[in-house]
Amino acid sequence: MEEHEADIIIHKAAKKAFDEIGVKKLPTVKSLQVEFAEQPTAKKEAYAELKKVRDELRDLTVHTANYEELRDLEEREKRKEKEHGRE
């Protein structure tokens, strides 16, 4: 018992951790291999989606800046017209 005390402590700690998160049965090595094999594909898809969203955000930012510039230009022109009308 004393010879394997460290292993027993580690086993009990692992059992307690799995019980706390509700794991009843550990996944098989084969199922983990399949899941790990699918990860690069999922990662590539996620990065493609991220790139698409970033591009959309960049476009929206440009459009917003253009809109605000045009709105400010119109307001300046209206103020000039009012000033010229007063003179």
Short mmCIF file of N, CA and C in Angstrom, two decimals:
data_model
loop_
_atom_site.label_atom_id
_atom_site.label_comp_id
_atom_site.label_asym_id
_atom_site.label_seq_id
_atom_site.Cartn_x
_atom_site.Cartn_y
_atom_site.Cartn_z
N MET A 1 0.82 -1.19 0.00
CA MET A 1 0.00 0.00 0.00
C MET A 1 0.87 1.26 0.00
N GLU A 2 1.90 1.27 0.85
CA GLU A 2 2.77 2.44 0.93
C GLU A 2 3.53 2.65 -0.37
N GLU A 3 3.84 1.56 -1.04
CA GLU A 3 4.60 1.62 -2.29
C GLU A 3 3.82 2.36 -3.38
N HIS A 4 2.50 2.24 -3.37
CA HIS A 4 1.65 2.84 -4.40
C HIS A 4 0.82 4.02 -3.88
N GLU A 5 1.19 4.56 -2.75
CA GLU A 5 0.41 5.62 -2.12
C GLU A 5 0.27 6.85 -3.03
N ALA A 6 1.33 7.24 -3.71
CA ALA A 6 1.27 8.42 -4.60
C ALA A 6 0.27 8.17 -5.74
N ASP A 7 0.31 6.98 -6.34
CA ASP A 7 -0.62 6.66 -7.42
C ASP A 7 -2.06 6.64 -6.92
N ILE A 8 -2.27 6.13 -5.72
CA ILE A 8 -3.62 6.07 -5.14
C ILE A 8 -4.15 7.48 -4.90
N ILE A 9 -3.31 8.36 -4.40
CA ILE A 9 -3.73 9.74 -4.16
C ILE A 9 -4.11 10.42 -5.47
N ILE A 10 -3.30 10.23 -6.50
CA ILE A 10 -3.60 10.80 -7.82
C ILE A 10 -4.91 10.24 -8.36
N HIS A 11 -5.11 8.94 -8.20
CA HIS A 11 -6.35 8.30 -8.68
C HIS A 11 -7.57 8.87 -7.96
N LYS A 12 -7.48 9.02 -6.64
CA LYS A 12 -8.60 9.55 -5.88
C LYS A 12 -8.91 11.00 -6.27
N ALA A 13 -7.86 11.78 -6.50
CA ALA A 13 -8.06 13.18 -6.90
C ALA A 13 -8.72 13.24 -8.28
N ALA A 14 -8.27 12.38 -9.20
CA ALA A 14 -8.87 12.35 -10.54
C ALA A 14 -10.32 11.90 -10.45
N LYS A 15 -10.61 10.88 -9.65
CA LYS A 15 -11.98 10.39 -9.48
C LYS A 15 -12.87 11.51 -8.94
N LYS A 16 -12.37 12.23 -7.96
CA LYS A 16 -13.14 13.32 -7.37
C LYS A 16 -13.42 14.41 -8.41
N ALA A 17 -12.41 14.77 -9.21
CA ALA A 17 -12.57 15.81 -10.24
C ALA A 17 -13.60 15.37 -11.28
N PHE A 18 -13.53 14.12 -11.73
CA PHE A 18 -14.49 13.63 -12.72
C PHE A 18 -15.90 13.56 -12.14
N ASP A 19 -16.01 13.18 -10.88
CA ASP A 19 -17.33 13.15 -10.24
C ASP A 19 -17.93 14.55 -10.14
N GLU A 20 -17.10 15.55 -9.87
CA GLU A 20 -17.58 16.92 -9.74
C GLU A 20 -18.13 17.47 -11.05
N ILE A 21 -17.53 17.08 -12.16
CA ILE A 21 -18.01 17.57 -13.45
C ILE A 21 -19.02 16.63 -14.09
N GLY A 22 -19.32 15.55 -13.42
CA GLY A 22 -20.38 14.66 -13.88
C GLY A 22 -19.97 13.65 -14.94
N VAL A 23 -18.69 13.37 -15.06
CA VAL A 23 -18.23 12.38 -16.04
C VAL A 23 -18.37 10.99 -15.43
N LYS A 24 -19.16 10.15 -16.12
CA LYS A 24 -19.34 8.78 -15.62
C LYS A 24 -18.42 7.80 -16.34
N LYS A 25 -18.22 8.06 -17.65
CA LYS A 25 -17.39 7.14 -18.43
C LYS A 25 -16.45 7.97 -19.29
N LEU A 26 -15.18 7.63 -19.27
CA LEU A 26 -14.20 8.34 -20.07
C LEU A 26 -14.32 7.94 -21.54
N PRO A 27 -14.03 8.87 -22.45
CA PRO A 27 -14.10 8.53 -23.87
C PRO A 27 -13.00 7.55 -24.25
N THR A 28 -13.26 6.80 -25.31
CA THR A 28 -12.26 5.84 -25.77
C THR A 28 -11.17 6.57 -26.55
N VAL A 29 -10.04 5.91 -26.67
CA VAL A 29 -8.93 6.49 -27.43
C VAL A 29 -9.34 6.70 -28.88
N LYS A 30 -10.08 5.75 -29.43
CA LYS A 30 -10.50 5.86 -30.83
C LYS A 30 -11.42 7.07 -31.03
N SER A 31 -12.36 7.29 -30.12
CA SER A 31 -13.26 8.43 -30.26
C SER A 31 -12.50 9.75 -30.12
N LEU A 32 -11.50 9.76 -29.26
CA LEU A 32 -10.67 10.97 -29.12
C LEU A 32 -9.85 11.22 -30.38
N GLN A 33 -9.34 10.14 -30.99
CA GLN A 33 -8.57 10.29 -32.23
C GLN A 33 -9.44 10.86 -33.34
N VAL A 34 -10.69 10.40 -33.43
CA VAL A 34 -11.61 10.92 -34.44
C VAL A 34 -11.88 12.40 -34.18
N GLU A 35 -12.12 12.73 -32.93
CA GLU A 35 -12.39 14.13 -32.58
C GLU A 35 -11.20 15.02 -32.89
N PHE A 36 -10.00 14.56 -32.54
CA PHE A 36 -8.80 15.34 -32.82
C PHE A 36 -8.55 15.47 -34.32
N ALA A 37 -8.91 14.47 -35.09
CA ALA A 37 -8.73 14.53 -36.54
C ALA A 37 -9.68 15.56 -37.16
N GLU A 38 -10.83 15.77 -36.55
CA GLU A 38 -11.80 16.74 -37.07
C GLU A 38 -11.45 18.18 -36.70
N GLN A 39 -10.61 18.37 -35.72
CA GLN A 39 -10.29 19.72 -35.24
C GLN A 39 -9.67 20.63 -36.30
N PRO A 40 -8.69 20.18 -37.08
CA PRO A 40 -8.12 21.09 -38.09
C PRO A 40 -9.16 21.60 -39.10
N THR A 41 -10.09 20.74 -39.49
CA THR A 41 -11.13 21.15 -40.42
C THR A 41 -12.03 22.20 -39.78
N ALA A 42 -12.42 21.96 -38.56
CA ALA A 42 -13.28 22.92 -37.85
C ALA A 42 -12.55 24.24 -37.65
N LYS A 43 -11.25 24.16 -37.38
CA LYS A 43 -10.46 25.37 -37.17
C LYS A 43 -10.39 26.18 -38.46
N LYS A 44 -10.17 25.51 -39.59
CA LYS A 44 -10.11 26.20 -40.88
C LYS A 44 -11.44 26.88 -41.19
N GLU A 45 -12.54 26.20 -40.91
CA GLU A 45 -13.87 26.77 -41.16
C GLU A 45 -14.10 27.99 -40.26
N ALA A 46 -13.67 27.89 -39.01
CA ALA A 46 -13.84 29.00 -38.08
C ALA A 46 -13.02 30.20 -38.52
N TYR A 47 -11.79 29.96 -38.98
CA TYR A 47 -10.96 31.07 -39.44
C TYR A 47 -11.52 31.70 -40.71
N ALA A 48 -12.10 30.90 -41.59
CA ALA A 48 -12.73 31.45 -42.80
C ALA A 48 -13.90 32.35 -42.41
N GLU A 49 -14.70 31.90 -41.46
CA GLU A 49 -15.83 32.71 -40.98
C GLU A 49 -15.32 33.99 -40.32
N LEU A 50 -14.26 33.87 -39.53
CA LEU A 50 -13.67 35.05 -38.88
C LEU A 50 -13.19 36.06 -39.91
N LYS A 51 -12.53 35.60 -40.95
CA LYS A 51 -12.05 36.49 -42.01
C LYS A 51 -13.23 37.20 -42.68
N LYS A 52 -14.29 36.44 -42.95
CA LYS A 52 -15.48 37.03 -43.58
C LYS A 52 -16.08 38.12 -42.69
N VAL A 53 -16.20 37.85 -41.41
CA VAL A 53 -16.78 38.82 -40.47
C VAL A 53 -15.88 40.04 -40.34
N ARG A 54 -14.56 39.82 -40.31
CA ARG A 54 -13.64 40.96 -40.24
C ARG A 54 -13.77 41.85 -41.47
N ASP A 55 -13.87 41.22 -42.65
CA ASP A 55 -14.03 41.99 -43.89
C ASP A 55 -15.33 42.80 -43.86
N GLU A 56 -16.41 42.18 -43.39
CA GLU A 56 -17.68 42.89 -43.28
C GLU A 56 -17.57 44.06 -42.30
N LEU A 57 -16.90 43.83 -41.19
CA LEU A 57 -16.71 44.89 -40.20
C LEU A 57 -15.91 46.04 -40.80
N ARG A 58 -14.86 45.72 -41.54
CA ARG A 58 -14.05 46.75 -42.18
C ARG A 58 -14.91 47.56 -43.16
N ASP A 59 -15.71 46.87 -43.96
CA ASP A 59 -16.58 47.56 -44.91
C ASP A 59 -17.59 48.46 -44.19
N LEU A 60 -18.19 47.93 -43.14
CA LEU A 60 -19.16 48.73 -42.38
C LEU A 60 -18.50 49.95 -41.74
N THR A 61 -17.29 49.79 -41.26
CA THR A 61 -16.58 50.91 -40.66
C THR A 61 -16.31 51.99 -41.70
N VAL A 62 -15.91 51.58 -42.89
CA VAL A 62 -15.66 52.55 -43.97
C VAL A 62 -16.96 53.25 -44.35
N HIS A 63 -18.03 52.49 -44.50
CA HIS A 63 -19.32 53.09 -44.86
C HIS A 63 -19.81 54.05 -43.78
N THR A 64 -19.62 53.67 -42.53
CA THR A 64 -20.04 54.54 -41.43
C THR A 64 -19.24 55.84 -41.45
N ALA A 65 -17.95 55.74 -41.66
CA ALA A 65 -17.11 56.94 -41.71
C ALA A 65 -17.52 57.83 -42.89
N ASN A 66 -17.79 57.22 -44.03
CA ASN A 66 -18.22 57.99 -45.19
C ASN A 66 -19.55 58.68 -44.94
N TYR A 67 -20.48 57.97 -44.34
CA TYR A 67 -21.79 58.54 -44.02
C TYR A 67 -21.64 59.73 -43.08
N GLU A 68 -20.84 59.56 -42.03
CA GLU A 68 -20.66 60.64 -41.07
C GLU A 68 -20.00 61.85 -41.71
N GLU A 69 -19.06 61.61 -42.60
CA GLU A 69 -18.41 62.71 -43.30
C GLU A 69 -19.40 63.46 -44.18
N LEU A 70 -20.23 62.72 -44.91
CA LEU A 70 -21.25 63.36 -45.75
C LEU A 70 -22.27 64.14 -44.91
N ARG A 71 -22.68 63.56 -43.79
CA ARG A 71 -23.63 64.23 -42.91
C ARG A 71 -23.03 65.53 -42.37
N ASP A 72 -21.78 65.47 -41.95
CA ASP A 72 -21.11 66.68 -41.45
C ASP A 72 -20.97 67.71 -42.56
N LEU A 73 -20.68 67.26 -43.78
CA LEU A 73 -20.56 68.18 -44.91
C LEU A 73 -21.89 68.87 -45.18
N GLU A 74 -22.98 68.12 -45.14
CA GLU A 74 -24.30 68.71 -45.35
C GLU A 74 -24.63 69.73 -44.26
N GLU A 75 -24.28 69.42 -43.03
CA GLU A 75 -24.54 70.35 -41.93
C GLU A 75 -23.73 71.63 -42.10
N ARG A 76 -22.49 71.52 -42.53
CA ARG A 76 -21.67 72.71 -42.75
C ARG A 76 -22.25 73.56 -43.88
N GLU A 77 -22.72 72.90 -44.92
CA GLU A 77 -23.31 73.63 -46.04
C GLU A 77 -24.59 74.35 -45.60
N LYS A 78 -25.40 73.70 -44.78
CA LYS A 78 -26.63 74.33 -44.28
C LYS A 78 -26.28 75.55 -43.43
N ARG A 79 -25.25 75.43 -42.60
CA ARG A 79 -24.84 76.57 -41.77
C ARG A 79 -24.35 77.73 -42.63
N LYS A 80 -23.61 77.40 -43.69
CA LYS A 80 -23.12 78.46 -44.60
C LYS A 80 -24.29 79.16 -45.28
N GLU A 81 -25.29 78.38 -45.71
CA GLU A 81 -26.46 78.96 -46.36
C GLU A 81 -27.19 79.90 -45.40
N LYS A 82 -27.30 79.49 -44.14
CA LYS A 82 -27.97 80.33 -43.14
C LYS A 82 -27.18 81.61 -42.92
N GLU A 83 -25.86 81.49 -42.84
CA GLU A 83 -25.00 82.66 -42.64
C GLU A 83 -25.10 83.61 -43.82
N HIS A 84 -25.13 83.08 -45.04
CA HIS A 84 -25.23 83.93 -46.22
C HIS A 84 -26.61 84.56 -46.30
N GLY A 85 -27.59 83.90 -45.83
CA GLY A 85 -28.95 84.46 -45.84
C GLY A 85 -29.09 85.60 -44.87
N ARG A 86 -28.33 85.61 -43.77
CA ARG A 86 -28.38 86.67 -42.79
C ARG A 86 -27.69 87.93 -43.27
N GLU A 87 -26.72 87.76 -44.13
CA GLU A 87 -25.94 88.92 -44.56
C GLU A 87 -26.64 89.77 -45.53
#
